[in-house]
Each structure stands twice: as structure tokens, then as C-alpha cells.
Amino acid sequence: MAPNALFVMLPTPRGNGRGPSRVLYNAGSKAVRAFLPKMALSLLCVSALMASSFEGTQVVDIRFSPRAQPLDSLELEKLLLVKPGKPLDSTDLRNSIIALFDTGRYANIEVEGLEEKGGVALVFRTETNRFVGDVEVTGVPAPPQLNQLVNATGLRLGQLLTSSSIAAAQQNIRRVLRDNGFLSPVMEVKETPDPETQQVNLLFSVAHAERARIGDVIITGDAKLSAADARTIAKWDDDDPLTDPRLEEGIGRIRKHIRDQGFWQSEVSITGRDYDSAANRVDLVLFITRGPELVVKVEGFEADRKLLERLLPIYEEGVVDEDLLAEGARNMRDYLQGQGYFQAKVEAERTRNNDELVEVVYRVERGPRQKLVHIGLEGNSFFDEQTVRERLTLQEASLQLRRGRFSQSLLNRDVNSIERLYRTNGFRDVRVTSRIESDYNGKENEMAVLFSIEEGTPTFVENLHVEGMEDFPGQNFRFSAETGQPFSEVTVATDRDLILAEYYDAGFHDATFDWSVQPGSDDRHVKVEYTIHEGERLFVNRAVISGLNHTELDLVRQQVLLRPDEPLSQTAMFESQRRLYDLGVFSKVDVALQNPSGDEPSKNVLFQLEEARRWTIGFGGGAEFARIGGATADISSPVGNATFSPRVTLEVTRLNMRGMGHTLSLRSRVSTLQQRALLTYENPRWTGSEKWKMTLSGLYDTSRNVRTFTGSRLEGALQLEHRLSKASTGLYRYTYRRTTIDSNSLQIQPQLIPRTAQPVRSALLSGTYIQDRRDDPTDAKRGIFNTVDLSLASGYWGSQPDFFRFFGQNSTYHRVTNKVVLARTVQLGLLAPWSDPGVLAEAALETGPFPSPDPRIPLSERFFSGGAISHRGFPFNQAGPRDPVTGFPIGGGAELLNSVELRFPLLGENIGGVLFHDAGNVFSRPSDIALRFSQRSAENADGEKVYDFDYIVQAVGFGLRYRTPIGPVRVDLGYSINPPRFIGFSGTRAELLAGQGQVREQRISHFQFHFSLGQTF
């Protein structure tokens, strides 16, 4: 801020006992300073000083009143040219005051001279500026929204605050209130200054009467619309509250009504408001003019009204001129060419144009419907064909695009894209042309597009000369336009952006970049010159944090990367803002510089925070449809029946626990299959680092996700999440759970129920490594995903069963073409118990021709697989070993699955297809993993037929994917090539327990149907 100040010398009657005093200079009122130029200022200062008896007197002391100043003593010493021990000079004093004003910190400065022994003492009496802090408006019910009122004030964080800006803010608030029916508000402004930072928080308190109502409606203009009809169309009932949204919506409805009648150049506006204070009603004056009727005719092509409104901008703009008519013709031509009429031509003409009627005719010549079968390139030698084709929007005919993609606009865009590619790499004279060949290779209605490229000669940088980079903060910076490199404006722009980014991050906020180019020694070379003006460097004075009510200040300070006396980095400002948002406890984070236009080397950086609501409650619902059902009494169908299961969810969250950014949440789900409650406590910055997250959780769950049993689980866990790198994460957990199985729900042979139904306590120490390099986790097109999980259960930390658990997954994604993706995954799970003599004795009873799951592994800890997100050759959780009597799945000690998918576009941009192959199974034990593809059978000691389930089950199928913002909706139809057979029970559970009923051979169906959200892997 460069002040224009008036300095006057006035005798002052007061003294301090140490000799006469005189006001040497007074920076007068702002009104005077605003209009007086600096030249006049200098002349007045000089003339005033010539009459001063202090001119040439030695300065013995310099003081400030008040003693506390917004600038520190070192900065003041740098700005003041008058120094103790030196004679008083009018020019030095004038420039000192100007320098103080230029900092933007002072509203007024008065300098007083005091005679003291040996000379004169100068007293600078100052009045500091004030700056905008937090702005809040209260007392107004919505609408308008409070944020709308705050924005209407025009007061921006950190800017200079004056009485005129406060008055303007009040006027703007009243305007918004008036538009929303508050015609006589009473407003008070409370200012809360902070002398230490010069910030002023402003609270606009509004007291208001009842919101006014909509009164009569008076129509002016030529609308031929009655007031009653207008009210009906606008949906303004008698005595409706007057709000700006209601008025805008009503005007929009009237405008739409008139346009639906064909008058697209209509005008509808409120031109008057008459307030009746006694009735508290506002009569509205509406000006409505219809304009001429617009009639659009299309010859040679049938198009409905909606399509025309989408293609022709004259509908949206409400104006008919030559430019809009031509744009509409291009849009219609491109639309027809997109439908396969590649030779379509469209011309537009106004056949009538008067005050009553505007008639526009679009004449269309569609031509034959063609197919784009070939796109050719000629003349490209510097770039290979694939590099050029990557930039083309034209597409040859394919399964997804039956006629290809072509239009004249796309063709022109591709020509420009190829030219841009070459110019970026130094080919300044490149020329690209295109031609269209109809009846390509003699086939009627097949078309080819050929691009001819004249590359020309590349231009190189002969010499790069750089001036002005004296304090460049970057290390080992490499210029894109360095000697010997291809020259183009793009390389210069790259250098400019990188150089200025380095300067801005180092505090040089006024840095500028200029460049020029001159011919080199021959036509293939140029000389480039960069000129950088660094400007003054800004530093951080301090970070001022405000707006905290519940949040601990230390938590916020940990996220702010700006430190006093360090360069003022823009990147650090934006990164600090991001980190504060990432805490999840602030709904708004404003970052600004205090006194942005002031000329001071150190700036205060302001962080104005608005805390989010600490309590949130959410409700939701959903449903599952799959082979997950079946009566508990009738156990004749182990694979389940198709069942619809509705569910309801409730989530309660408490943010910012203890003011430290921690979160406490309760999530519950209730359905016919599951009742679940999860309580979690999260510390997202454990040890104060973004790389560590700590989670405590408690879970109660009763579910029947496996048809074999209904289990209840009570679990507590402590997890530490360590962000190792951008792609890698480590998880470290301790989990303690108690699992109970309802013995009345167990669908297995009766003699095993008492042992299997025993409650089990499991305590596991676990570690997980996750590596995620996918481009899109919800729908990956390329990259890899790896995870390895190791868990150890032992009695040393409270577990009843002792076992080791391993689960690993490797997934990769490869682009076969631009839109076809080959995805594959391998999953391996292993469970290995160690000895328990008592359990081993029981295990000896488990005999038979084929292996069975190790009884030392509880039923609730075994692997279960099958369904939409694993092996699609099985219903949900139906893979692996089965009970030899009932045929219900009993889980296993190992899991192996290999899946391959070919993902490709099918219809348009949002519908895709998938061909898949799943191979794998759940195996009895790790040692029983077998790669054979046929199921074995044998007879047990009782002569009964039994089956081996330790083999690879294969399934192939086709799926549809519909893209949504949260991932694709997925439908898969799988065919199992070799589904397992098994012995199942025919009868009720009561008959099973009584030793009645019959067993019969059953089989998993060849066909499986799955519906879910998200890709399989």
C-alpha cells in the first residue's frame, strides 16, 4: 500500500517539562491522503520542514507511542532513515513515514519533536490499521443461508477493515434480507479486536419482524397473461412467505410456460415491490414480454423437440443471430455424423423475421449411412503409429461402436492434436491434412479417414541465455529448452511454470518470467533468452489460528507447515489447508494473508476455521438377493434357496473427541440374516504423524452368512495402521473374540454337534502388508494389488485354539487395448494348528477314505468361500468340504483361487462386459491342496458313498458392468464345469436328530447368478 499523506507543521502548546515540543508531521485524514499525489506531498513536506527550527538538529532519541507496534524493533530500525546521533533531515523523515505507511500496518502517523538536552527526541504517535477476521451473521432463519449472508458482506479474511467497508457490508446484508422478505431488520455490529494481531472479528446480529408475505401480483408488458394465471403458474399462493428462492423458482416456471408456447425470446422480471407494512405483505410488479414466436423447421430429418433444444443454442440463449444459427447447424451435422451419416450437410436460414414470428429452417442432406472401417496415417517417421493414434478421438467400427465414431468437429480436433504433438517436439512447420475415402476398398458405404503428415524440419535450441536467477531456490534445475533440445512454445511454458513454482514456494510471490527467441546460426536453430525478475522475498511472521471452540490448538499447529521467519511458501499454505481438512473435524478452512497489499517482508498467515457438527446420525437400507435362504427346520437343500433379505442400517458418529480429532462411531445393521453392532474409536494421527492411525473397536455380531450354522461373535481389537509409502500400508493388530454357535442351528451330523457348538475364545496377533498401485481402486485399468496377512493365535495371549493363519493375494491389471483390460488374481489361504493331545484324541475319530478339516480349527475360524466376490461357480459360502451326513458346508483349512477376467466396453461409455474364468476351491487342510479337476468318490467303512472335495472347481461365465460414481454395478452369470457332488439329507432337522430321514446324492447347480456392486477384484 503506497500512502499519499499530508504533512503539516503546527505549533503545539503542550510540553513535558523538558522543553518546547512541536508536531513536525501529521499524516492527515484518509480522505486527504487518498486524493493528494506524492509529488505534492513531497513539496509540502519540504516547505514545512524549512520553517522548522529542528532542521539539522541532532536526533538524540526515537520513541513510539504506543510502545507496542505491529512491526518488531529490527524491522522498524530498517524502515526509519532518521537515526539517533544523526542530524534531522526532512527528506529522511518524509521517506521514513512513507516507508511505515507502505507496510500497510498504519492508519495514521503523527511525529512530534521534543527538545531535549543535546538535540531533539522524535515521538512517532501511530494509529494501526485493522484487518478482517471472522465474520458471522446471526438471528436470520433460512432462507437466506447464513453462508450466503456472510459472502454478501464482501469482507474477506485478512483484508483492510474500514468503517466504510463495514457500512457497505450492512447494506449488502439488508439487500439480501429484503429479497427474502425481511423488510425492516435491526442490525447491530459487534467488533472483537485482537490488538496483538490487528484482527477484528465481526458479529452482525439481526433482529427482524415476521417475514413478509406475497401480496398481489400486477402484470405489465405484453404477456397476455392474467395475474391469477401467473400466480397459478408460479405456484405463489396467497400469503406465501416471500423468499428469494420462491420468487426465482416462480419466475422460472412462468418463463418455461411461455417458452412451451413457442416464445423463446421472452423476458420475465420483477420490476417493482410495494410493501404494505400494516398487512406485512409485498405486492409484486411483473414485467412480462413474450417476444416473437419462434418456429423451427427441419427438412430432410425428423427430430423431436427435446433433441432440437439440445442441439440448437437459439433455444438456450433466447436469441436468433447468424452465429447461433451456424453453431446449431454444426451441432446437428455432428449429431448426424455421430449416427453414421458421415456425409451429412446442414444449412440454416431465417425465412421469416419480424416482431410476431421468427421462422428458422434447417435443411438437412443426410446422405447414406456409412461405417468408418479404417483410419490411416501417412508421412509420420519421427513418431510411431501408436503414439499418434493415442491422440485420436475418431474410432473405427467395433463391437462397442457399430459404425465407428466420426464427425467433422472430431476430425478437425484430431488434426490439431497431431499438429500439437509435433510442435511440442520442435516441428514448428508441421502440416497435417486429412481426406475421406468413401466406398473404401470397393465396399459400399464403408469409409476411411487418412491423415497426411508433413513433418518438416525440427527446430532446436542453439543457445539458452538466462538472466535474473540470482537467488533461485531450486536445486539441480534442468531446463526443458536447454541447448540441443527441440524448441517449442510448450517447452518454454513448462520452464516458466516450473521456475515460477520454485520461486513462489520460496516466498518470491512477485516473481515474473519473460522470454524471447531470436534466429540461430541456421534455419534449424534458435536462440532463447529467459529474463526473470525475482522481486522481494516474503517471509512468515506468524500463523494466526482462530475459530476454535472444541479443538485443541496443538492439534491444529501440528498440521500447519508454515514457521516464523521461514519463506512464505504457497505450497505450504495449500498443504496446510489440505491437512486441516483431512482431520475431518472442520467444515471450512479459510487461509489468507493478512494485509496482502502491504509492503512488509514478513506476513501473518491467517487460518480461519469452522468446526463441523460433532454429532451425526445416518439411516440407510438395502437388500440382498442370492441363494442364502432356507428353512431351519427343513435341511433338504444345503446349497440354499433364492431369498430376498432386506436390511436396515443406523450410524451414529461423534467427531473430534477430546478436541484431538478422534472419532467415536457406532454402526449397526439389522436384517433377516444378520444383527450387527460395531463400536470404533479412531485416532487418525497416532503419535502426531499422518503415517500412523490407531483404531480400537468392539463388535457384536449374530449372523447366518453360512447356512451350516448361526454364530454369535463378541470381539475387541486394537489396530495400528502405518502408511509406509504412497502405495504401501502396514497393519498391526491384536484381536480377541469369543464365538458361540447356536447348537440348535447346526446342520451337521448329530454326534459332532456337542463338540462343535462349544464357545471358542480366539486371540490373534496379526500383521498385514498392503501394496496398492492401481490407477482406480474401484475399477482398475492398470497396476497391481498385493496383500499378505499373517496371524498367530496362542494361549500365551488368551487364545484357546493355537493356530497359524496366512492369507495372500496378488492381482494385476493390464491394458490389452485402450479400452480392453485383462485382470487376474490369485488368492491363497492357509490354516495350520499345532498339537493339543486332547483334541488329537478326538481327531482320531475322524476317519474315512478322504481327508476332512482339522477338528483343532474351530468352525468359526475356517475358510469359507464362493459367491459374487470370490468363486462364481458356487453360491455364497458353498465351496469346500461338506458334512458327510447333511451335505452342509463346514469350511476348510486352506483356500486357493485363481480368477481371470477380460473386461471390455459393450454399449456406450457406461455399459461394459466381462468374460471370466474362476478356478479354485476351499480344501480340507493345507496338505490337501490338489490341482486335479475331477472329483473322487469312494465307500467308507459302513459301505456308504462319500465324496472328496479337495479338487479344483472351474467356472466360466459372462458378466455385465454398469459404471456408477461409486463403482460398477455387477451382474454375473457363471457356468460351473465340474461342480461337486455330495451326500445330503432329505428331511427335517428333527428327523436328523432322531436318526430318521434319508440321505440322497445332490450336486451344486452348473448355473450360478450373482448381483453385486464393484468389480470382483
Coordinates of N, CA, C and O in Angstrom, one line a residue, residues 1-5 7 38 41-42 45 79-80 91-104 106 109 124 599:
M1 N 0.8 -1.2 0.0 CA 0.0 0.0 0.0 C 0.9 1.2 0.0 O 1.7 1.4 0.9
A2 N 0.7 2.1 -1.0 CA 1.6 3.3 -1.1 C 0.7 4.5 -0.7 O -0.2 4.9 -1.3
P3 N 1.0 5.1 0.5 CA 0.2 6.2 1.0 C 0.5 7.5 0.4 O 1.6 7.8 0.0
N4 N -0.5 8.4 0.2 CA -0.3 9.8 -0.1 C -0.7 10.6 1.1 O -1.9 10.7 1.4
A5 N 0.2 11.1 1.8 CA -0.1 11.7 3.1 C 0.2 13.2 3.1 O 1.1 13.6 2.5
F7 N 1.5 16.2 5.3 CA 2.3 16.5 6.5 C 2.2 18.0 6.7 O 2.5 18.8 5.8
K38 N 1.8 12.1 -4.7 CA 3.0 12.0 -3.9 C 3.9 13.3 -4.2 O 4.6 13.7 -3.3
L41 N 2.8 15.9 -2.0 CA 3.2 15.5 -0.7 C 4.7 15.9 -0.4 O 5.0 16.5 0.7
S42 N 5.5 15.6 -1.3 CA 7.0 15.9 -1.1 C 7.2 17.4 -1.0 O 7.9 17.9 -0.1
C45 N 6.0 18.6 2.4 CA 6.9 18.2 3.4 C 8.2 19.1 3.5 O 8.6 19.5 4.6
L79 N 13.3 0.4 8.5 CA 12.5 1.4 7.8 C 12.8 2.8 8.1 O 12.6 3.7 7.2
L80 N 13.2 3.1 9.3 CA 13.5 4.5 9.7 C 14.8 5.0 9.1 O 15.9 4.4 9.5
T91 N 14.0 15.1 4.3 CA 13.8 14.1 3.4 C 13.9 12.7 4.0 O 13.0 11.8 3.7
D92 N 14.8 12.5 5.0 CA 14.8 11.2 5.7 C 13.6 11.0 6.5 O 13.0 9.8 6.5
L93 N 13.1 12.0 7.1 CA 11.9 11.9 7.9 C 10.6 11.6 7.0 O 9.8 10.7 7.4
R94 N 10.6 12.3 5.9 CA 9.4 12.1 5.0 C 9.5 10.6 4.5 O 8.5 9.9 4.5
N95 N 10.6 10.2 4.0 CA 10.7 8.8 3.5 C 10.5 7.8 4.6 O 10.0 6.7 4.3
S96 N 10.9 8.1 5.8 CA 10.6 7.1 6.9 C 9.1 6.9 7.1 O 8.7 5.8 7.3
I97 N 8.4 8.0 7.1 CA 6.9 7.9 7.3 C 6.3 7.2 6.1 O 5.4 6.3 6.2
I98 N 6.8 7.5 4.9 CA 6.2 6.8 3.7 C 6.5 5.3 3.8 O 5.7 4.5 3.5
A99 N 7.7 4.9 4.3 CA 8.0 3.5 4.4 C 7.2 2.8 5.4 O 6.7 1.7 5.2
L100 N 6.8 3.6 6.5 CA 5.9 3.0 7.5 C 4.5 2.8 6.9 O 3.9 1.7 7.2
F101 N 4.1 3.8 6.2 CA 2.7 3.6 5.5 C 2.7 2.5 4.5 O 1.7 1.8 4.4
D102 N 3.8 2.3 3.8 CA 3.9 1.3 2.8 C 3.7 -0.1 3.3 O 3.3 -1.0 2.6
T103 N 4.0 -0.3 4.6 CA 3.8 -1.6 5.2 C 2.3 -2.0 5.3 O 2.0 -3.2 5.4
G104 N 1.4 -1.0 5.2 CA 0.0 -1.2 5.3 C -0.5 -1.4 6.7 O -1.6 -1.8 6.9
Y106 N -0.4 0.9 9.2 CA -0.8 2.1 9.9 C -1.9 2.9 9.2 O -1.9 3.1 8.0
I109 N -0.2 8.5 11.2 CA 1.1 8.6 11.9 C 1.3 10.1 12.1 O 1.2 10.9 11.2
F124 N 6.9 9.1 17.4 CA 6.0 8.6 16.4 C 4.7 8.2 17.1 O 4.7 7.1 17.7
D599 N 3.4 -3.5 2.0 CA 4.8 -3.7 1.6 C 5.6 -4.0 2.9 O 6.3 -3.1 3.4

